[in-house]
mmCIF file of C-alpha atoms in Angstrom:
data_model
loop_
_atom_site.group_PDB
_atom_site.id
_atom_site.type_symbol
_atom_site.label_atom_id
_atom_site.label_comp_id
_atom_site.label_asym_id
_atom_site.label_seq_id
_atom_site.Cartn_x
_atom_site.Cartn_y
_atom_site.Cartn_z
ATOM 1 C CA MET U 28 141.595 72.333 88.795
ATOM 2 C CA PRO U 29 139.379 70.478 86.348
ATOM 3 C CA PRO U 30 140.724 70.042 82.818
ATOM 4 C CA LYS U 31 139.481 72.434 80.218
ATOM 5 C CA ILE U 32 137.100 71.047 77.518
ATOM 6 C CA ASP U 33 137.893 71.999 74.028
ATOM 7 C CA PRO U 34 134.640 72.802 72.156
ATOM 8 C CA GLN U 35 136.245 72.108 68.815
ATOM 9 C CA LYS U 36 137.087 68.553 69.857
ATOM 10 C CA ILE U 37 133.551 67.959 71.073
ATOM 11 C CA GLN U 38 132.100 69.277 67.836
ATOM 12 C CA SER U 39 134.461 67.130 65.817
ATOM 13 C CA LEU U 40 133.554 64.019 67.841
ATOM 14 C CA ALA U 41 129.823 64.717 67.476
ATOM 15 C CA SER U 42 130.194 65.180 63.748
ATOM 16 C CA GLN U 43 131.679 61.684 63.565
ATOM 17 C CA VAL U 44 129.231 59.942 65.904
ATOM 18 C CA LEU U 45 125.935 61.386 64.607
ATOM 19 C CA PRO U 46 126.233 60.001 61.070
ATOM 20 C CA MET U 47 127.092 56.593 62.473
ATOM 21 C CA ALA U 48 124.047 56.658 64.805
ATOM 22 C CA ALA U 49 121.808 57.787 61.983
ATOM 23 C CA SER U 50 123.074 55.006 59.776
ATOM 24 C CA ALA U 51 122.543 52.461 62.555
ATOM 25 C CA GLY U 52 119.003 53.752 63.115
ATOM 26 C CA VAL U 53 118.184 53.602 59.438
ATOM 27 C CA LEU U 54 119.617 50.094 59.257
ATOM 28 C CA ALA U 55 117.613 48.933 62.281
ATOM 29 C CA LEU U 56 114.474 50.500 60.873
ATOM 30 C CA GLY U 57 115.112 48.819 57.527
ATOM 31 C CA LEU U 58 115.618 45.443 59.170
ATOM 32 C CA TYR U 59 112.447 45.870 61.216
ATOM 33 C CA GLY U 60 110.461 46.889 58.146
ATOM 34 C CA ALA U 61 111.861 44.041 56.049
ATOM 35 C CA GLY U 62 110.903 41.518 58.701
ATOM 36 C CA ASN U 63 107.416 42.866 59.329
ATOM 37 C CA CYS U 64 106.190 44.301 56.052
ATOM 38 C CA LEU U 65 105.336 40.907 54.501
ATOM 39 C CA TYR U 66 102.744 38.330 55.577
ATOM 40 C CA ASN U 67 101.494 35.045 54.136
ATOM 41 C CA VAL U 68 97.961 33.822 53.523
ATOM 42 C CA ASP U 69 97.818 30.015 53.550
ATOM 43 C CA ALA U 70 95.544 27.832 51.438
ATOM 44 C CA GLY U 71 91.998 27.787 52.720
ATOM 45 C CA TYR U 72 92.321 31.248 54.253
ATOM 46 C CA ARG U 73 91.522 34.821 53.277
ATOM 47 C CA ALA U 74 92.831 38.028 54.802
ATOM 48 C CA ILE U 75 91.684 41.589 55.384
ATOM 49 C CA LYS U 76 93.728 44.492 56.770
ATOM 50 C CA PHE U 77 93.173 46.633 59.793
ATOM 51 C CA ASN U 78 94.627 50.132 59.416
ATOM 52 C CA ARG U 79 95.188 52.297 62.490
ATOM 53 C CA MET U 80 94.088 55.327 60.509
ATOM 54 C CA SER U 81 91.151 54.045 58.388
ATOM 55 C CA GLY U 82 90.000 50.930 60.271
ATOM 56 C CA VAL U 83 89.085 47.569 58.680
ATOM 57 C CA GLY U 84 89.512 47.501 54.908
ATOM 58 C CA GLN U 85 87.022 45.997 52.480
ATOM 59 C CA PHE U 86 89.537 44.362 50.149
ATOM 60 C CA VAL U 87 89.993 40.601 50.559
ATOM 61 C CA TYR U 88 93.446 39.093 50.000
ATOM 62 C CA GLU U 89 93.727 35.557 48.666
ATOM 63 C CA GLU U 90 96.469 32.932 49.168
ATOM 64 C CA GLY U 91 100.047 34.098 48.790
ATOM 65 C CA THR U 92 102.475 36.678 50.188
ATOM 66 C CA HIS U 93 101.291 40.274 50.576
ATOM 67 C CA PHE U 94 102.727 43.629 51.689
ATOM 68 C CA MET U 95 101.696 45.706 54.685
ATOM 69 C CA ILE U 96 102.979 48.779 56.444
ATOM 70 C CA PRO U 97 104.463 47.728 59.807
ATOM 71 C CA TRP U 98 102.779 49.086 62.937
ATOM 72 C CA LEU U 99 100.237 50.957 60.825
ATOM 73 C CA GLU U 100 98.582 47.847 59.362
ATOM 74 C CA ARG U 101 98.021 44.305 60.535
ATOM 75 C CA PRO U 102 96.401 41.329 58.707
ATOM 76 C CA ILE U 103 93.282 39.503 59.917
ATOM 77 C CA LEU U 104 93.139 35.904 58.688
ATOM 78 C CA PHE U 105 89.841 34.093 58.102
ATOM 79 C CA ASP U 106 89.446 30.325 57.745
ATOM 80 C CA ILE U 107 86.996 29.961 54.819
ATOM 81 C CA ARG U 108 87.022 26.179 54.713
ATOM 82 C CA THR U 109 83.733 24.409 55.325
ATOM 83 C CA ARG U 110 83.389 23.325 58.939
ATOM 84 C CA PRO U 111 80.849 20.856 60.360
ATOM 85 C CA ARG U 112 78.645 21.853 63.265
ATOM 86 C CA THR U 113 76.136 19.587 65.006
ATOM 87 C CA MET U 114 73.431 21.147 67.154
ATOM 88 C CA VAL U 115 70.666 19.581 69.228
ATOM 89 C CA SER U 116 67.316 21.201 69.916
ATOM 90 C CA LEU U 117 64.357 20.095 72.040
ATOM 91 C CA THR U 118 61.157 21.358 70.491
ATOM 92 C CA GLY U 119 57.468 20.494 70.257
ATOM 93 C CA SER U 120 55.476 19.152 67.320
ATOM 94 C CA ARG U 121 52.032 20.283 66.217
ATOM 95 C CA ASP U 122 50.372 17.602 68.343
ATOM 96 C CA LEU U 123 52.369 18.801 71.398
ATOM 97 C CA GLN U 124 54.868 15.932 71.419
ATOM 98 C CA MET U 125 58.397 16.782 72.555
ATOM 99 C CA VAL U 126 60.993 15.998 69.899
ATOM 100 C CA ASN U 127 64.749 15.861 70.416
ATOM 101 C CA ILE U 128 66.235 16.647 67.001
ATOM 102 C CA SER U 129 69.900 16.850 65.949
ATOM 103 C CA VAL U 130 70.981 18.819 62.874
ATOM 104 C CA ARG U 131 74.388 18.716 61.195
ATOM 105 C CA THR U 132 75.442 21.745 59.152
ATOM 106 C CA LEU U 133 78.403 22.543 56.904
ATOM 107 C CA VAL U 134 79.128 26.237 57.379
ATOM 108 C CA ARG U 135 81.590 28.760 55.932
ATOM 109 C CA PRO U 136 81.789 32.573 55.727
ATOM 110 C CA ASP U 137 80.930 34.624 52.652
ATOM 111 C CA ASP U 138 84.279 35.593 51.072
ATOM 112 C CA ALA U 139 83.044 38.979 49.888
ATOM 113 C CA LYS U 140 81.688 39.970 53.323
ATOM 114 C CA LEU U 141 84.637 39.170 55.587
ATOM 115 C CA SER U 142 84.987 42.790 56.688
ATOM 116 C CA ASP U 143 81.349 42.986 57.783
ATOM 117 C CA ILE U 144 81.600 39.617 59.555
ATOM 118 C CA TYR U 145 84.680 40.734 61.482
ATOM 119 C CA CYS U 146 83.168 44.061 62.471
ATOM 120 C CA THR U 147 79.851 42.593 63.655
ATOM 121 C CA LEU U 148 80.636 39.038 64.808
ATOM 122 C CA GLY U 149 84.385 38.513 64.935
ATOM 123 C CA LEU U 150 86.342 35.421 64.000
ATOM 124 C CA GLN U 151 84.080 33.064 66.019
ATOM 125 C CA TYR U 152 81.050 33.991 63.949
ATOM 126 C CA ASP U 153 79.569 30.465 63.787
ATOM 127 C CA GLU U 154 79.559 29.981 67.555
ATOM 128 C CA LYS U 155 77.718 33.260 68.032
ATOM 129 C CA VAL U 156 75.088 32.859 65.295
ATOM 130 C CA LEU U 157 74.343 29.211 64.545
ATOM 131 C CA PRO U 158 72.964 28.042 67.941
ATOM 132 C CA SER U 159 70.329 30.779 67.997
ATOM 133 C CA ILE U 160 69.166 30.590 64.377
ATOM 134 C CA VAL U 161 69.181 26.764 64.333
ATOM 135 C CA ASN U 162 66.924 26.615 67.399
ATOM 136 C CA GLU U 163 64.676 29.277 65.907
ATOM 137 C CA VAL U 164 64.304 27.499 62.560
ATOM 138 C CA LEU U 165 63.865 24.039 64.077
ATOM 139 C CA LYS U 166 61.101 25.190 66.419
ATOM 140 C CA SER U 167 59.253 26.978 63.607
ATOM 141 C CA VAL U 168 59.467 24.038 61.174
ATOM 142 C CA VAL U 169 58.819 21.159 63.584
ATOM 143 C CA ALA U 170 55.736 22.943 64.939
ATOM 144 C CA GLN U 171 54.122 22.573 61.486
ATOM 145 C CA TYR U 172 54.166 18.741 61.555
ATOM 146 C CA ASN U 173 52.700 16.020 63.724
ATOM 147 C CA ALA U 174 55.020 13.546 65.396
ATOM 148 C CA SER U 175 54.111 10.812 62.915
ATOM 149 C CA GLN U 176 54.688 13.165 59.953
ATOM 150 C CA LEU U 177 58.195 13.956 61.212
ATOM 151 C CA VAL U 178 59.030 10.283 60.658
ATOM 152 C CA THR U 179 57.103 9.559 57.464
ATOM 153 C CA GLN U 180 57.948 12.912 55.804
ATOM 154 C CA ARG U 181 61.496 13.239 57.064
ATOM 155 C CA GLU U 182 62.909 14.239 53.667
ATOM 156 C CA ALA U 183 60.411 17.079 53.269
ATOM 157 C CA VAL U 184 61.101 18.283 56.814
ATOM 158 C CA SER U 185 64.853 18.235 56.168
ATOM 159 C CA GLN U 186 64.468 20.207 52.936
ATOM 160 C CA GLN U 187 62.322 22.845 54.613
ATOM 161 C CA ILE U 188 64.785 23.180 57.498
ATOM 162 C CA LYS U 189 67.655 23.532 55.024
ATOM 163 C CA PHE U 190 65.870 26.236 53.012
ATOM 164 C CA ASN U 191 64.790 28.280 56.043
ATOM 165 C CA LEU U 192 68.142 27.968 57.784
ATOM 166 C CA THR U 193 70.093 28.914 54.647
ATOM 167 C CA GLU U 194 67.991 32.034 54.137
ATOM 168 C CA ARG U 195 68.296 32.955 57.805
ATOM 169 C CA ALA U 196 72.090 32.551 57.810
ATOM 170 C CA LYS U 197 72.443 34.867 54.794
ATOM 171 C CA ASP U 198 71.392 37.755 57.045
ATOM 172 C CA PHE U 199 74.698 37.256 58.888
ATOM 173 C CA ASN U 200 76.780 36.668 55.705
ATOM 174 C CA ILE U 201 77.152 32.972 56.523
ATOM 175 C CA LEU U 202 76.814 30.263 53.867
ATOM 176 C CA LEU U 203 75.482 26.758 54.573
ATOM 177 C CA ASP U 204 76.586 24.089 52.101
ATOM 178 C CA ASP U 205 74.472 21.323 53.628
ATOM 179 C CA VAL U 206 71.901 20.790 56.355
ATOM 180 C CA SER U 207 70.728 17.307 57.379
ATOM 181 C CA ILE U 208 68.822 15.687 60.236
ATOM 182 C CA THR U 209 71.024 13.132 61.974
ATOM 183 C CA HIS U 210 68.818 12.082 64.916
ATOM 184 C CA LEU U 211 65.119 12.338 65.675
ATOM 185 C CA ASN U 212 63.999 11.041 69.056
ATOM 186 C CA PHE U 213 60.687 11.267 70.891
ATOM 187 C CA SER U 214 59.855 11.009 74.565
ATOM 188 C CA PRO U 215 59.720 7.479 76.075
ATOM 189 C CA GLU U 216 55.996 7.851 76.762
ATOM 190 C CA TYR U 217 55.269 8.655 73.147
ATOM 191 C CA GLU U 218 57.412 5.778 71.882
ATOM 192 C CA LYS U 219 55.511 3.359 74.152
ATOM 193 C CA ALA U 220 52.208 4.777 72.920
ATOM 194 C CA VAL U 221 53.282 4.338 69.300
ATOM 195 C CA GLU U 222 54.402 0.789 69.983
ATOM 196 C CA SER U 223 51.076 -0.026 71.667
ATOM 197 C CA LYS U 224 49.198 1.499 68.755
ATOM 198 C CA GLN U 225 51.166 -0.569 66.262
ATOM 199 C CA VAL U 226 50.486 -3.741 68.244
ATOM 200 C CA ALA U 227 46.770 -2.929 68.402
ATOM 201 C CA GLN U 228 46.662 -2.269 64.663
ATOM 202 C CA GLN U 229 48.410 -5.557 63.943
ATOM 203 C CA GLN U 230 45.961 -7.425 66.160
ATOM 204 C CA ALA U 231 43.035 -5.684 64.467
ATOM 205 C CA GLU U 232 44.407 -6.616 61.037
ATOM 206 C CA ARG U 233 44.864 -10.210 62.189
ATOM 207 C CA ALA U 234 41.277 -10.355 63.487
ATOM 208 C CA ARG U 235 40.018 -8.823 60.263
ATOM 209 C CA PHE U 236 41.885 -11.452 58.274
ATOM 210 C CA ARG U 237 40.346 -14.211 60.370
ATOM 211 C CA VAL U 238 36.851 -12.808 59.788
ATOM 212 C CA LEU U 239 37.450 -12.624 56.041
ATOM 213 C CA LYS U 240 38.840 -16.148 56.063
ATOM 214 C CA ALA U 241 35.782 -17.443 57.943
ATOM 215 C CA GLN U 242 33.473 -15.660 55.497
ATOM 216 C CA GLU U 243 35.295 -17.190 52.544
ATOM 217 C CA GLU U 244 35.142 -20.647 54.110
ATOM 218 C CA LYS U 245 31.407 -20.169 54.710
ATOM 219 C CA LYS U 246 30.926 -19.189 51.078
ATOM 220 C CA ASN U 247 32.897 -22.230 49.946
ATOM 221 C CA ILE U 248 30.791 -24.549 52.104
ATOM 222 C CA ILE U 249 27.573 -23.016 50.775
ATOM 223 C CA ILE U 250 28.762 -23.243 47.194
ATOM 224 C CA LYS U 251 29.898 -26.840 47.714
ATOM 225 C CA ALA U 252 26.554 -27.780 49.322
ATOM 226 C CA GLN U 253 24.649 -26.129 46.495
ATOM 227 C CA GLY U 254 26.792 -27.964 44.010
ATOM 228 C CA GLU U 255 26.193 -31.303 45.718
ATOM 229 C CA GLN U 256 22.473 -30.554 45.852
ATOM 230 C CA GLU U 257 22.371 -29.754 42.181
ATOM 231 C CA ALA U 258 24.452 -32.840 41.423
ATOM 232 C CA ALA U 259 22.100 -35.070 43.453
ATOM 233 C CA LYS U 260 19.096 -33.533 41.721
ATOM 234 C CA MET U 261 20.638 -34.105 38.293
ATOM 235 C CA ILE U 262 21.544 -37.701 39.210
ATOM 236 C CA GLY U 263 18.003 -38.372 40.433
ATOM 237 C CA GLN U 264 16.519 -36.961 37.254
ATOM 238 C CA ALA U 265 18.956 -39.020 35.167
ATOM 239 C CA MET U 266 18.035 -42.211 37.008
ATOM 240 C CA LYS U 267 14.316 -41.557 36.492
ATOM 241 C CA SER U 268 14.651 -40.823 32.827
ATOM 242 C CA ASN U 269 17.218 -43.556 32.081
ATOM 243 C CA PRO U 270 17.579 -46.635 34.360
ATOM 244 C CA GLY U 271 20.838 -47.541 32.635
ATOM 245 C CA PHE U 272 22.492 -44.510 34.229
ATOM 246 C CA VAL U 273 23.272 -46.519 37.387
ATOM 247 C CA GLU U 274 24.965 -49.269 35.391
ATOM 248 C CA LEU U 275 26.961 -46.666 33.521
ATOM 249 C CA ARG U 276 28.222 -45.236 36.800
ATOM 250 C CA ARG U 277 29.088 -48.743 38.026
ATOM 251 C CA ILE U 278 31.100 -49.312 34.872
ATOM 252 C CA ASP U 279 32.976 -46.032 35.424
ATOM 253 C CA VAL U 280 33.745 -46.919 39.032
ATOM 254 C CA ALA U 281 34.856 -50.434 38.047
ATOM 255 C CA ARG U 282 37.170 -48.965 35.393
ATOM 256 C CA GLU U 283 38.765 -46.633 37.932
ATOM 257 C CA ILE U 284 39.263 -49.439 40.456
ATOM 258 C CA SER U 285 40.784 -51.744 37.862
ATOM 259 C CA THR U 286 43.149 -48.995 36.713
ATOM 260 C CA VAL U 287 44.356 -48.414 40.279
ATOM 261 C CA LEU U 288 44.861 -52.127 40.876
ATOM 262 C CA ALA U 289 46.711 -52.557 37.609
ATOM 263 C CA ARG U 290 49.160 -49.779 38.474
ATOM 264 C CA SER U 291 49.693 -50.896 42.058
ATOM 265 C CA ALA U 292 52.676 -53.068 42.918
ATOM 266 C CA ASN U 293 50.750 -54.853 45.650
ATOM 267 C CA ARG U 294 48.627 -57.899 45.057
ATOM 268 C CA ILE U 295 45.200 -57.849 46.696
ATOM 269 C CA ILE U 296 42.764 -60.736 46.534
ATOM 270 C CA LEU U 297 39.184 -59.609 46.989
ATOM 271 C CA SER U 298 35.893 -60.676 45.571
ATOM 272 C CA SER U 299 34.525 -58.934 42.538
ATOM 273 C CA ASP U 300 31.470 -57.892 44.531
ATOM 274 C CA ALA U 301 33.617 -56.062 47.037
ATOM 275 C CA LEU U 302 35.490 -54.315 44.266
ATOM 276 C CA MET U 303 32.295 -53.532 42.344
ATOM 277 C CA LEU U 304 33.694 -55.432 39.375
ATOM 278 C CA ASN U 305 30.906 -57.996 39.037
ATOM 279 C CA LEU U 306 29.127 -56.306 36.191
ATOM 280 C CA ASN U 307 27.539 -59.475 34.822
ATOM 281 C CA ASP U 308 25.153 -59.744 37.768
ATOM 282 C CA GLY U 309 23.801 -56.361 36.985
ATOM 283 C CA ILE U 310 23.339 -57.291 33.375
ATOM 284 C CA ARG U 311 21.590 -60.566 34.266
ATOM 285 C CA ILE U 312 19.344 -58.797 36.735
ATOM 286 C CA GLU U 313 18.401 -56.271 34.116
ATOM 287 C CA MET U 314 17.720 -58.924 31.531
ATOM 288 C CA GLY U 315 15.616 -60.907 34.023
ATOM 289 C CA THR U 316 13.469 -57.926 34.788
ATOM 290 C CA LYS U 317 12.864 -57.393 31.186
#
């Protein structure tokens, strides 16, 4: 026969075991809560909470240790540090030239709008938004300039791209600290055409310079000839009015020749007639005619 079970013993045993199980459960729950009710937000990050009852909260938690209700709440960490992104776009200029342009941006989320960013875009917000708005802005801005203006007015183009892109990114609660053009390349055909144009312009400028030089030389020759003509006319008039003008010029020439010979280290023996130094003959001739 099976042994009889005493209900009093069972009740006594249950009264001893139940408090111990309750205590163990409370202790386990306390240990679980103590290990999961705190979370840390590192430097350069912000956090928002997702509540299973109310959804994503609007409050933003800064760096430090914060409290949460285990299972009911969980933190969502956002990296708010500025991150570089480089994007390349192939677009057309106003004169229908294809331009390959690279833009480097420094992007970060708006701290006050982290809840909206998470609900609409998620943590990878920049990868979802930037490629589309950068291409849109680049195509709209580059289409306003000719290919040559993109090079000569690069600073103005960069400023306009930065302004338009910053305003466009604000619609998605994204902040751009800097926008700059890193590369600007044209098609090989256009580069060859530009090079040929530059060469032609240089050749035209060189030909123009030669024409101006020839015109100046022509003017100099004309002026020199006119001067010589006037000089010859004045000399002829002087010789007619004063016969002694020729002797005066001979004396000047003789003085110059004697000065050169006196300063020269060489010794040259020539006749005075050859050196135009025989001034007495001229004087005797003049006196004889008189």
